[in-house]
Amino acid sequence: MPRRPFALLLGLCLVTACGSAPAAQGTPAVASPSPGRADTVAAEAAFGLLGQLDEAWRTLDCAAVEHFTTWAENVLGGRACEATRNDRPASPPGRPPSSDSKAPDLGEYSAPEFFLPAEDDWFAALATKPSPAYFVFVREDGSWRLAAGPIPLVDEAPSLASDVTPAPQTAVKARLVPQRHVTYLTDPAGVSGVRFPSGDPVRDLFSATTEKQADVKLVPGPTRALALADGAMLVFHALEIDASDHAVLATRITPGNKLSTVAIRQTSVG
């Protein structure tokens, strides 16, 4: 698996209402390195919060779960923690609905590689042990919080860009990746033209959502993306399905506008 920890990254902010169309399109600027950007020391400290969050889950300290999380993980964690504490079926982060899952606890993830964007309010990490998974951390109100993760890899981790940037057209297309998922998952006839390769886990998700005519929405918040070495981009985003099930994804979009899933986690919050 190629390793390029100090890659040139591109953050794309897309703030939308649930299920609505994305904000007006435009070509995102490639930010220059800033003295305020996260460094490896800050990233390592933030990654260490996973142990505290794991302990909060073990003790069902829902206030602590809420404190250590933001964006998708805050939505998932808050609902799942309260549901579990009230003896309703729910899945903590990283664990699918099946109770016999062998997925690692949060505190077990280690050996991270950090991908530090020019912006100073977020970074991504790829934990390589005990099994590869992405994490996204965001600085909010002066503190680092877990925004997404673990998102287990279902494909080989792509190489991040070290000295290239994606074509402006690819950056624009990356902004539309979350909405294209909503379109695909709510289009049983397949007339939209959105496609995923054979064996992609989103195709299984499509079968489940279209069979029960599920309501699929975007989890509100910014969509962040990393520039890849081949001119493609890796987009982190999250979907809500019928208000109780969620999918957090890392999706690769090529310059040719093709989509494929690199990492995905499906969670039921009861």
PDB file of C-alpha atoms in Angstrom:
ATOM      1  CA  MET A   1       0.000   0.000   0.000  1.00  0.00           C
ATOM      2  CA  PRO A   2       1.668   3.256  -1.050  1.00  0.00           C
ATOM      3  CA  ARG A   3       2.506   5.673   1.761  1.00  0.00           C
ATOM      4  CA  ARG A   4       2.572   9.440   1.206  1.00  0.00           C
ATOM      5  CA  PRO A   5       1.755  10.994   4.578  1.00  0.00           C
ATOM      6  CA  PHE A   6       2.484  14.614   3.676  1.00  0.00           C
ATOM      7  CA  ALA A   7       0.263  14.801   0.615  1.00  0.00           C
ATOM      8  CA  LEU A   8      -1.225  17.839  -1.007  1.00  0.00           C
ATOM      9  CA  LEU A   9      -4.852  17.737   0.061  1.00  0.00           C
ATOM     10  CA  LEU A  10      -7.851  19.640  -1.105  1.00  0.00           C
ATOM     11  CA  GLY A  11     -10.765  20.485   1.224  1.00  0.00           C
ATOM     12  CA  LEU A  12     -14.091  21.030  -0.447  1.00  0.00           C
ATOM     13  CA  CYS A  13     -16.862  22.553   1.654  1.00  0.00           C
ATOM     14  CA  LEU A  14     -20.403  21.665   0.673  1.00  0.00           C
ATOM     15  CA  VAL A  15     -23.059  22.686   3.170  1.00  0.00           C
ATOM     16  CA  THR A  16     -26.493  21.421   2.198  1.00  0.00           C
ATOM     17  CA  ALA A  17     -29.844  20.728   3.746  1.00  0.00           C
ATOM     18  CA  CYS A  18     -30.746  17.048   4.051  1.00  0.00           C
ATOM     19  CA  GLY A  19     -31.475  15.638   0.640  1.00  0.00           C
ATOM     20  CA  SER A  20     -31.290  18.999  -1.074  1.00  0.00           C
ATOM     21  CA  ALA A  21     -29.228  19.879  -4.116  1.00  0.00           C
ATOM     22  CA  PRO A  22     -25.643  21.019  -3.471  1.00  0.00           C
ATOM     23  CA  ALA A  23     -24.701  24.633  -3.145  1.00  0.00           C
ATOM     24  CA  ALA A  24     -23.916  26.578  -6.285  1.00  0.00           C
ATOM     25  CA  GLN A  25     -21.115  24.956  -8.206  1.00  0.00           C
ATOM     26  CA  GLY A  26     -17.746  26.539  -8.561  1.00  0.00           C
ATOM     27  CA  THR A  27     -14.141  25.555  -8.904  1.00  0.00           C
ATOM     28  CA  PRO A  28     -12.649  25.190  -5.411  1.00  0.00           C
ATOM     29  CA  ALA A  29      -9.347  26.952  -4.907  1.00  0.00           C
ATOM     30  CA  VAL A  30      -6.300  24.911  -3.975  1.00  0.00           C
ATOM     31  CA  ALA A  31      -5.239  26.367  -0.654  1.00  0.00           C
ATOM     32  CA  SER A  32      -1.592  27.178   0.009  1.00  0.00           C
ATOM     33  CA  PRO A  33       0.144  25.764   3.079  1.00  0.00           C
ATOM     34  CA  SER A  34      -0.639  27.809   6.159  1.00  0.00           C
ATOM     35  CA  PRO A  35       1.320  28.240   9.408  1.00  0.00           C
ATOM     36  CA  GLY A  36      -1.916  27.316  11.209  1.00  0.00           C
ATOM     37  CA  ARG A  37      -2.270  23.903   9.591  1.00  0.00           C
ATOM     38  CA  ALA A  38      -2.416  20.794  11.706  1.00  0.00           C
ATOM     39  CA  ASP A  39       0.958  19.128  12.251  1.00  0.00           C
ATOM     40  CA  THR A  40       1.788  15.550  13.161  1.00  0.00           C
ATOM     41  CA  VAL A  41       2.013  16.388  16.867  1.00  0.00           C
ATOM     42  CA  ALA A  42      -1.527  17.810  16.873  1.00  0.00           C
ATOM     43  CA  ALA A  43      -2.758  14.948  14.711  1.00  0.00           C
ATOM     44  CA  GLU A  44      -1.279  12.318  17.013  1.00  0.00           C
ATOM     45  CA  ALA A  45      -2.860  14.006  20.029  1.00  0.00           C
ATOM     46  CA  ALA A  46      -6.229  14.146  18.289  1.00  0.00           C
ATOM     47  CA  PHE A  47      -5.968  10.502  17.265  1.00  0.00           C
ATOM     48  CA  GLY A  48      -5.349   9.673  20.916  1.00  0.00           C
ATOM     49  CA  LEU A  49      -8.855  10.902  21.698  1.00  0.00           C
ATOM     50  CA  LEU A  50     -10.169   7.636  20.273  1.00  0.00           C
ATOM     51  CA  GLY A  51      -9.174   5.936  23.513  1.00  0.00           C
ATOM     52  CA  GLN A  52     -11.180   8.435  25.562  1.00  0.00           C
ATOM     53  CA  LEU A  53     -14.130   8.111  23.217  1.00  0.00           C
ATOM     54  CA  ASP A  54     -13.909   4.331  23.503  1.00  0.00           C
ATOM     55  CA  GLU A  55     -14.054   4.627  27.302  1.00  0.00           C
ATOM     56  CA  ALA A  56     -17.064   6.932  27.016  1.00  0.00           C
ATOM     57  CA  TRP A  57     -18.792   4.236  24.980  1.00  0.00           C
ATOM     58  CA  ARG A  58     -17.913   1.538  27.485  1.00  0.00           C
ATOM     59  CA  THR A  59     -19.447   3.538  30.342  1.00  0.00           C
ATOM     60  CA  LEU A  60     -22.308   4.894  28.205  1.00  0.00           C
ATOM     61  CA  ASP A  61     -21.264   8.435  29.103  1.00  0.00           C
ATOM     62  CA  CYS A  62     -23.357  10.039  26.371  1.00  0.00           C
ATOM     63  CA  ALA A  63     -22.274  13.565  27.298  1.00  0.00           C
ATOM     64  CA  ALA A  64     -18.641  12.579  26.723  1.00  0.00           C
ATOM     65  CA  VAL A  65     -19.549  10.828  23.457  1.00  0.00           C
ATOM     66  CA  GLU A  66     -21.167  14.046  22.292  1.00  0.00           C
ATOM     67  CA  HIS A  67     -18.183  16.127  23.437  1.00  0.00           C
ATOM     68  CA  PHE A  68     -15.587  14.077  21.528  1.00  0.00           C
ATOM     69  CA  THR A  69     -17.544  13.946  18.265  1.00  0.00           C
ATOM     70  CA  THR A  70     -18.916  16.233  15.582  1.00  0.00           C
ATOM     71  CA  TRP A  71     -20.637  15.978  12.169  1.00  0.00           C
ATOM     72  CA  ALA A  72     -21.599  12.380  11.245  1.00  0.00           C
ATOM     73  CA  GLU A  73     -20.136  10.777  14.365  1.00  0.00           C
ATOM     74  CA  ASN A  74     -22.012  13.208  16.599  1.00  0.00           C
ATOM     75  CA  VAL A  75     -25.303  12.295  14.925  1.00  0.00           C
ATOM     76  CA  LEU A  76     -24.537   8.586  15.120  1.00  0.00           C
ATOM     77  CA  GLY A  77     -22.955   8.604  18.543  1.00  0.00           C
ATOM     78  CA  GLY A  78     -25.624  10.647  20.291  1.00  0.00           C
ATOM     79  CA  ARG A  79     -28.510   8.558  19.026  1.00  0.00           C
ATOM     80  CA  ALA A  80     -26.766   5.210  19.438  1.00  0.00           C
ATOM     81  CA  CYS A  81     -25.531   5.985  22.955  1.00  0.00           C
ATOM     82  CA  GLU A  82     -28.969   7.021  24.187  1.00  0.00           C
ATOM     83  CA  ALA A  83     -30.566   4.025  22.471  1.00  0.00           C
ATOM     84  CA  THR A  84     -28.079   1.607  24.032  1.00  0.00           C
ATOM     85  CA  ARG A  85     -28.476   3.199  27.460  1.00  0.00           C
ATOM     86  CA  ASN A  86     -32.256   2.782  27.126  1.00  0.00           C
ATOM     87  CA  ASP A  87     -31.898  -0.880  26.147  1.00  0.00           C
ATOM     88  CA  ARG A  88     -32.859  -0.310  22.540  1.00  0.00           C
ATOM     89  CA  PRO A  89     -30.861  -2.022  19.757  1.00  0.00           C
ATOM     90  CA  ALA A  90     -28.105   0.190  18.398  1.00  0.00           C
ATOM     91  CA  SER A  91     -24.558  -0.099  17.113  1.00  0.00           C
ATOM     92  CA  PRO A  92     -21.574   1.844  18.487  1.00  0.00           C
ATOM     93  CA  PRO A  93     -19.250   3.370  15.873  1.00  0.00           C
ATOM     94  CA  GLY A  94     -17.395   0.835  13.797  1.00  0.00           C
ATOM     95  CA  ARG A  95     -19.793  -2.015  14.474  1.00  0.00           C
ATOM     96  CA  PRO A  96     -22.502  -3.214  12.103  1.00  0.00           C
ATOM     97  CA  PRO A  97     -25.927  -4.193  13.489  1.00  0.00           C
ATOM     98  CA  SER A  98     -24.877  -7.809  14.038  1.00  0.00           C
ATOM     99  CA  SER A  99     -24.067  -8.365  17.717  1.00  0.00           C
ATOM    100  CA  ASP A 100     -21.459 -11.022  16.954  1.00  0.00           C
ATOM    101  CA  SER A 101     -19.297  -8.600  14.987  1.00  0.00           C
ATOM    102  CA  LYS A 102     -15.549  -8.846  15.498  1.00  0.00           C
ATOM    103  CA  ALA A 103     -14.949  -5.241  14.456  1.00  0.00           C
ATOM    104  CA  PRO A 104     -12.241  -3.551  16.568  1.00  0.00           C
ATOM    105  CA  ASP A 105     -13.119  -1.192  19.395  1.00  0.00           C
ATOM    106  CA  LEU A 106     -12.118   2.421  18.823  1.00  0.00           C
ATOM    107  CA  GLY A 107      -9.229   2.154  21.243  1.00  0.00           C
ATOM    108  CA  GLU A 108      -7.708  -0.719  19.262  1.00  0.00           C
ATOM    109  CA  TYR A 109      -6.948   1.353  16.154  1.00  0.00           C
ATOM    110  CA  SER A 110      -3.272   2.289  15.871  1.00  0.00           C
ATOM    111  CA  ALA A 111      -0.323   2.920  13.532  1.00  0.00           C
ATOM    112  CA  PRO A 112      -2.041   5.848  11.795  1.00  0.00           C
ATOM    113  CA  GLU A 113      -0.804   7.705   8.743  1.00  0.00           C
ATOM    114  CA  PHE A 114      -1.824  11.361   8.711  1.00  0.00           C
ATOM    115  CA  PHE A 115      -2.881  13.398   5.710  1.00  0.00           C
ATOM    116  CA  LEU A 116      -2.644  17.076   6.575  1.00  0.00           C
ATOM    117  CA  PRO A 117      -4.533  19.601   4.462  1.00  0.00           C
ATOM    118  CA  ALA A 118      -3.515  23.197   3.978  1.00  0.00           C
ATOM    119  CA  GLU A 119      -6.618  24.213   5.884  1.00  0.00           C
ATOM    120  CA  ASP A 120      -6.141  24.223   9.643  1.00  0.00           C
ATOM    121  CA  ASP A 121      -9.555  22.895  10.683  1.00  0.00           C
ATOM    122  CA  TRP A 122      -9.388  19.232   9.646  1.00  0.00           C
ATOM    123  CA  PHE A 123      -7.189  16.290   8.726  1.00  0.00           C
ATOM    124  CA  ALA A 124      -7.597  12.644   7.773  1.00  0.00           C
ATOM    125  CA  ALA A 125      -5.917   9.584   9.234  1.00  0.00           C
ATOM    126  CA  LEU A 126      -5.591   6.036   7.951  1.00  0.00           C
ATOM    127  CA  ALA A 127      -5.210   3.606  10.830  1.00  0.00           C
ATOM    128  CA  THR A 128      -3.342   0.560   9.561  1.00  0.00           C
ATOM    129  CA  LYS A 129      -3.868  -1.726  12.599  1.00  0.00           C
ATOM    130  CA  PRO A 130      -5.643  -3.945  13.471  1.00  0.00           C
ATOM    131  CA  SER A 131      -7.445  -3.414  10.138  1.00  0.00           C
ATOM    132  CA  PRO A 132      -7.222  -0.407   7.780  1.00  0.00           C
ATOM    133  CA  ALA A 133      -9.811   2.319   8.344  1.00  0.00           C
ATOM    134  CA  TYR A 134     -10.085   6.043   7.674  1.00  0.00           C
ATOM    135  CA  PHE A 135     -10.819   8.677  10.305  1.00  0.00           C
ATOM    136  CA  VAL A 136     -11.601  12.350   9.773  1.00  0.00           C
ATOM    137  CA  PHE A 137     -10.931  14.832  12.588  1.00  0.00           C
ATOM    138  CA  VAL A 138     -12.241  18.401  12.716  1.00  0.00           C
ATOM    139  CA  ARG A 139     -11.202  21.315  14.943  1.00  0.00           C
ATOM    140  CA  GLU A 140     -14.350  22.824  16.414  1.00  0.00           C
ATOM    141  CA  ASP A 141     -14.540  25.469  19.150  1.00  0.00           C
ATOM    142  CA  GLY A 142     -10.798  25.143  19.663  1.00  0.00           C
ATOM    143  CA  SER A 143     -10.823  21.360  20.204  1.00  0.00           C
ATOM    144  CA  TRP A 144     -10.254  18.391  17.929  1.00  0.00           C
ATOM    145  CA  ARG A 145     -13.228  16.057  17.535  1.00  0.00           C
ATOM    146  CA  LEU A 146     -13.916  12.898  15.571  1.00  0.00           C
ATOM    147  CA  ALA A 147     -16.067  13.762  12.557  1.00  0.00           C
ATOM    148  CA  ALA A 148     -16.068  10.415  10.740  1.00  0.00           C
ATOM    149  CA  GLY A 149     -14.616   7.027  11.475  1.00  0.00           C
ATOM    150  CA  PRO A 150     -13.777   4.304  11.554  1.00  0.00           C
ATOM    151  CA  ILE A 151     -14.582   3.868   7.866  1.00  0.00           C
ATOM    152  CA  PRO A 152     -13.188   0.402   7.048  1.00  0.00           C
ATOM    153  CA  LEU A 153     -11.435  -0.046   3.725  1.00  0.00           C
ATOM    154  CA  VAL A 154     -13.151  -2.278   1.185  1.00  0.00           C
ATOM    155  CA  ASP A 155     -10.546  -1.624  -1.491  1.00  0.00           C
ATOM    156  CA  GLU A 156      -6.849  -0.774  -1.614  1.00  0.00           C
ATOM    157  CA  ALA A 157      -6.097   2.661  -0.182  1.00  0.00           C
ATOM    158  CA  PRO A 158      -5.330   4.996  -3.104  1.00  0.00           C
ATOM    159  CA  SER A 159      -2.098   6.971  -3.304  1.00  0.00           C
ATOM    160  CA  LEU A 160      -2.497  10.595  -2.300  1.00  0.00           C
ATOM    161  CA  ALA A 161      -1.014  13.383  -4.382  1.00  0.00           C
ATOM    162  CA  SER A 162       2.368  14.790  -3.398  1.00  0.00           C
ATOM    163  CA  ASP A 163       2.990  17.283  -6.174  1.00  0.00           C
ATOM    164  CA  VAL A 164      -0.096  17.292  -8.404  1.00  0.00           C
ATOM    165  CA  THR A 165      -3.590  18.687  -8.152  1.00  0.00           C
ATOM    166  CA  PRO A 166      -6.772  17.387  -9.731  1.00  0.00           C
ATOM    167  CA  ALA A 167      -8.185  19.026 -12.801  1.00  0.00           C
ATOM    168  CA  PRO A 168     -10.629  21.813 -11.913  1.00  0.00           C
ATOM    169  CA  GLN A 169     -13.395  19.806 -13.550  1.00  0.00           C
ATOM    170  CA  THR A 170     -12.684  16.873 -11.222  1.00  0.00           C
ATOM    171  CA  ALA A 171     -12.814  19.159  -8.198  1.00  0.00           C
ATOM    172  CA  VAL A 172     -16.235  20.408  -9.284  1.00  0.00           C
ATOM    173  CA  LYS A 173     -17.446  16.832  -9.798  1.00  0.00           C
ATOM    174  CA  ALA A 174     -16.187  15.880  -6.342  1.00  0.00           C
ATOM    175  CA  ARG A 175     -18.583  18.408  -4.849  1.00  0.00           C
ATOM    176  CA  LEU A 176     -21.466  16.456  -6.365  1.00  0.00           C
ATOM    177  CA  VAL A 177     -20.451  12.999  -5.127  1.00  0.00           C
ATOM    178  CA  PRO A 178     -22.771  12.959  -2.053  1.00  0.00           C
ATOM    179  CA  GLN A 179     -25.786  14.100  -4.050  1.00  0.00           C
ATOM    180  CA  ARG A 180     -25.037  11.523  -6.771  1.00  0.00           C
ATOM    181  CA  HIS A 181     -25.266   8.818  -4.100  1.00  0.00           C
ATOM    182  CA  VAL A 182     -28.677  10.092  -3.023  1.00  0.00           C
ATOM    183  CA  THR A 183     -29.819  10.100  -6.646  1.00  0.00           C
ATOM    184  CA  TYR A 184     -28.519   6.577  -7.256  1.00  0.00           C
ATOM    185  CA  LEU A 185     -30.056   5.101  -4.092  1.00  0.00           C
ATOM    186  CA  THR A 186     -33.489   6.590  -4.804  1.00  0.00           C
ATOM    187  CA  ASP A 187     -33.619   5.672  -8.493  1.00  0.00           C
ATOM    188  CA  PRO A 188     -34.916   2.077  -8.770  1.00  0.00           C
ATOM    189  CA  ALA A 189     -35.292   2.356 -12.551  1.00  0.00           C
ATOM    190  CA  GLY A 190     -31.684   3.452 -12.985  1.00  0.00           C
ATOM    191  CA  VAL A 191     -32.602   6.313 -15.295  1.00  0.00           C
ATOM    192  CA  SER A 192     -30.211   8.799 -13.667  1.00  0.00           C
ATOM    193  CA  GLY A 193     -27.152   7.234 -15.284  1.00  0.00           C
ATOM    194  CA  VAL A 194     -25.214   7.059 -11.986  1.00  0.00           C
ATOM    195  CA  ARG A 195     -23.267   3.796 -11.938  1.00  0.00           C
ATOM    196  CA  PHE A 196     -20.955   1.835  -9.641  1.00  0.00           C
ATOM    197  CA  PRO A 197     -18.698  -1.071 -10.671  1.00  0.00           C
ATOM    198  CA  SER A 198     -19.665  -4.702 -10.194  1.00  0.00           C
ATOM    199  CA  GLY A 199     -19.091  -5.831  -6.617  1.00  0.00           C
ATOM    200  CA  ASP A 200     -19.141  -2.294  -5.197  1.00  0.00           C
ATOM    201  CA  PRO A 201     -20.862  -2.298  -1.767  1.00  0.00           C
ATOM    202  CA  VAL A 202     -23.028   0.669  -2.754  1.00  0.00           C
ATOM    203  CA  ARG A 203     -24.765  -1.646  -5.207  1.00  0.00           C
ATOM    204  CA  ASP A 204     -25.848  -3.811  -2.273  1.00  0.00           C
ATOM    205  CA  LEU A 205     -27.008  -0.685  -0.489  1.00  0.00           C
ATOM    206  CA  PHE A 206     -29.002   0.220  -3.605  1.00  0.00           C
ATOM    207  CA  SER A 207     -30.788  -3.138  -3.548  1.00  0.00           C
ATOM    208  CA  ALA A 208     -31.771  -2.660   0.087  1.00  0.00           C
ATOM    209  CA  THR A 209     -32.912   0.952  -0.169  1.00  0.00           C
ATOM    210  CA  THR A 210     -34.878   0.606  -3.391  1.00  0.00           C
ATOM    211  CA  GLU A 211     -36.594  -2.596  -2.253  1.00  0.00           C
ATOM    212  CA  LYS A 212     -38.124  -0.815   0.728  1.00  0.00           C
ATOM    213  CA  GLN A 213     -38.330   2.596  -1.000  1.00  0.00           C
ATOM    214  CA  ALA A 214     -36.181   4.116   1.729  1.00  0.00           C
ATOM    215  CA  ASP A 215     -35.831   7.844   2.251  1.00  0.00           C
ATOM    216  CA  VAL A 216     -32.175   8.739   1.657  1.00  0.00           C
ATOM    217  CA  LYS A 217     -30.753  12.112   2.698  1.00  0.00           C
ATOM    218  CA  LEU A 218     -27.373  13.760   3.115  1.00  0.00           C
ATOM    219  CA  VAL A 219     -26.035  14.203   6.613  1.00  0.00           C
ATOM    220  CA  PRO A 220     -25.691  18.016   6.702  1.00  0.00           C
ATOM    221  CA  GLY A 221     -22.181  19.382   6.852  1.00  0.00           C
ATOM    222  CA  PRO A 222     -19.089  19.972   4.756  1.00  0.00           C
ATOM    223  CA  THR A 223     -17.840  17.381   2.319  1.00  0.00           C
ATOM    224  CA  ARG A 224     -14.052  17.066   2.418  1.00  0.00           C
ATOM    225  CA  ALA A 225     -11.870  15.556  -0.278  1.00  0.00           C
ATOM    226  CA  LEU A 226      -8.253  14.552  -0.839  1.00  0.00           C
ATOM    227  CA  ALA A 227      -6.399  14.904  -4.141  1.00  0.00           C
ATOM    228  CA  LEU A 228      -5.107  11.543  -5.395  1.00  0.00           C
ATOM    229  CA  ALA A 229      -1.914  10.863  -7.297  1.00  0.00           C
ATOM    230  CA  ASP A 230      -3.684   9.912 -10.527  1.00  0.00           C
ATOM    231  CA  GLY A 231      -5.756  13.091 -10.698  1.00  0.00           C
ATOM    232  CA  ALA A 232      -8.744  11.469  -9.015  1.00  0.00           C
ATOM    233  CA  MET A 233     -10.140  12.543  -5.637  1.00  0.00           C
ATOM    234  CA  LEU A 234     -11.234  10.787  -2.441  1.00  0.00           C
ATOM    235  CA  VAL A 235     -14.436  12.240  -0.980  1.00  0.00           C
ATOM    236  CA  PHE A 236     -15.659  11.713   2.601  1.00  0.00           C
ATOM    237  CA  HIS A 237     -19.419  11.974   3.066  1.00  0.00           C
ATOM    238  CA  ALA A 238     -22.365  10.489   4.973  1.00  0.00           C
ATOM    239  CA  LEU A 239     -25.940   9.451   4.221  1.00  0.00           C
ATOM    240  CA  GLU A 240     -29.006   8.972   6.385  1.00  0.00           C
ATOM    241  CA  ILE A 241     -31.379   6.171   5.375  1.00  0.00           C
ATOM    242  CA  ASP A 242     -34.899   6.211   6.832  1.00  0.00           C
ATOM    243  CA  ALA A 243     -33.665   8.241   9.832  1.00  0.00           C
ATOM    244  CA  SER A 244     -32.265   5.162  11.589  1.00  0.00           C
ATOM    245  CA  ASP A 245     -29.590   3.723   9.335  1.00  0.00           C
ATOM    246  CA  HIS A 246     -26.501   5.609   8.195  1.00  0.00           C
ATOM    247  CA  ALA A 247     -23.679   5.036   5.752  1.00  0.00           C
ATOM    248  CA  VAL A 248     -20.357   6.851   6.085  1.00  0.00           C
ATOM    249  CA  LEU A 249     -18.214   6.556   2.973  1.00  0.00           C
ATOM    250  CA  ALA A 250     -14.946   7.386   1.291  1.00  0.00           C
ATOM    251  CA  THR A 251     -15.641   7.498  -2.453  1.00  0.00           C
ATOM    252  CA  ARG A 252     -13.123   7.752  -5.283  1.00  0.00           C
ATOM    253  CA  ILE A 253     -14.100   9.880  -8.280  1.00  0.00           C
ATOM    254  CA  THR A 254     -11.900   9.750 -11.377  1.00  0.00           C
ATOM    255  CA  PRO A 255     -11.244  12.528 -13.893  1.00  0.00           C
ATOM    256  CA  GLY A 256     -13.577  10.526 -16.145  1.00  0.00           C
ATOM    257  CA  ASN A 257     -16.370  10.965 -13.578  1.00  0.00           C
ATOM    258  CA  LYS A 258     -16.483   7.307 -12.494  1.00  0.00           C
ATOM    259  CA  LEU A 259     -17.345   6.472  -8.875  1.00  0.00           C
ATOM    260  CA  SER A 260     -16.106   3.612  -6.699  1.00  0.00           C
ATOM    261  CA  THR A 261     -16.199   2.947  -2.967  1.00  0.00           C
ATOM    262  CA  VAL A 262     -12.876   2.843  -1.131  1.00  0.00           C
ATOM    263  CA  ALA A 263     -14.256   2.613   2.420  1.00  0.00           C
ATOM    264  CA  ILE A 264     -17.709   2.318   3.936  1.00  0.00           C
ATOM    265  CA  ARG A 265     -19.392   1.817   7.288  1.00  0.00           C
ATOM    266  CA  GLN A 266     -23.089   1.142   7.746  1.00  0.00           C
ATOM    267  CA  THR A 267     -24.548   1.801  11.187  1.00  0.00           C
ATOM    268  CA  SER A 268     -27.989   1.399  12.708  1.00  0.00           C
ATOM    269  CA  VAL A 269     -28.851   3.846  15.502  1.00  0.00           C
ATOM    270  CA  GLY A 270     -32.196   2.329  16.499  1.00  0.00           C
TER     271      GLY A 270
END
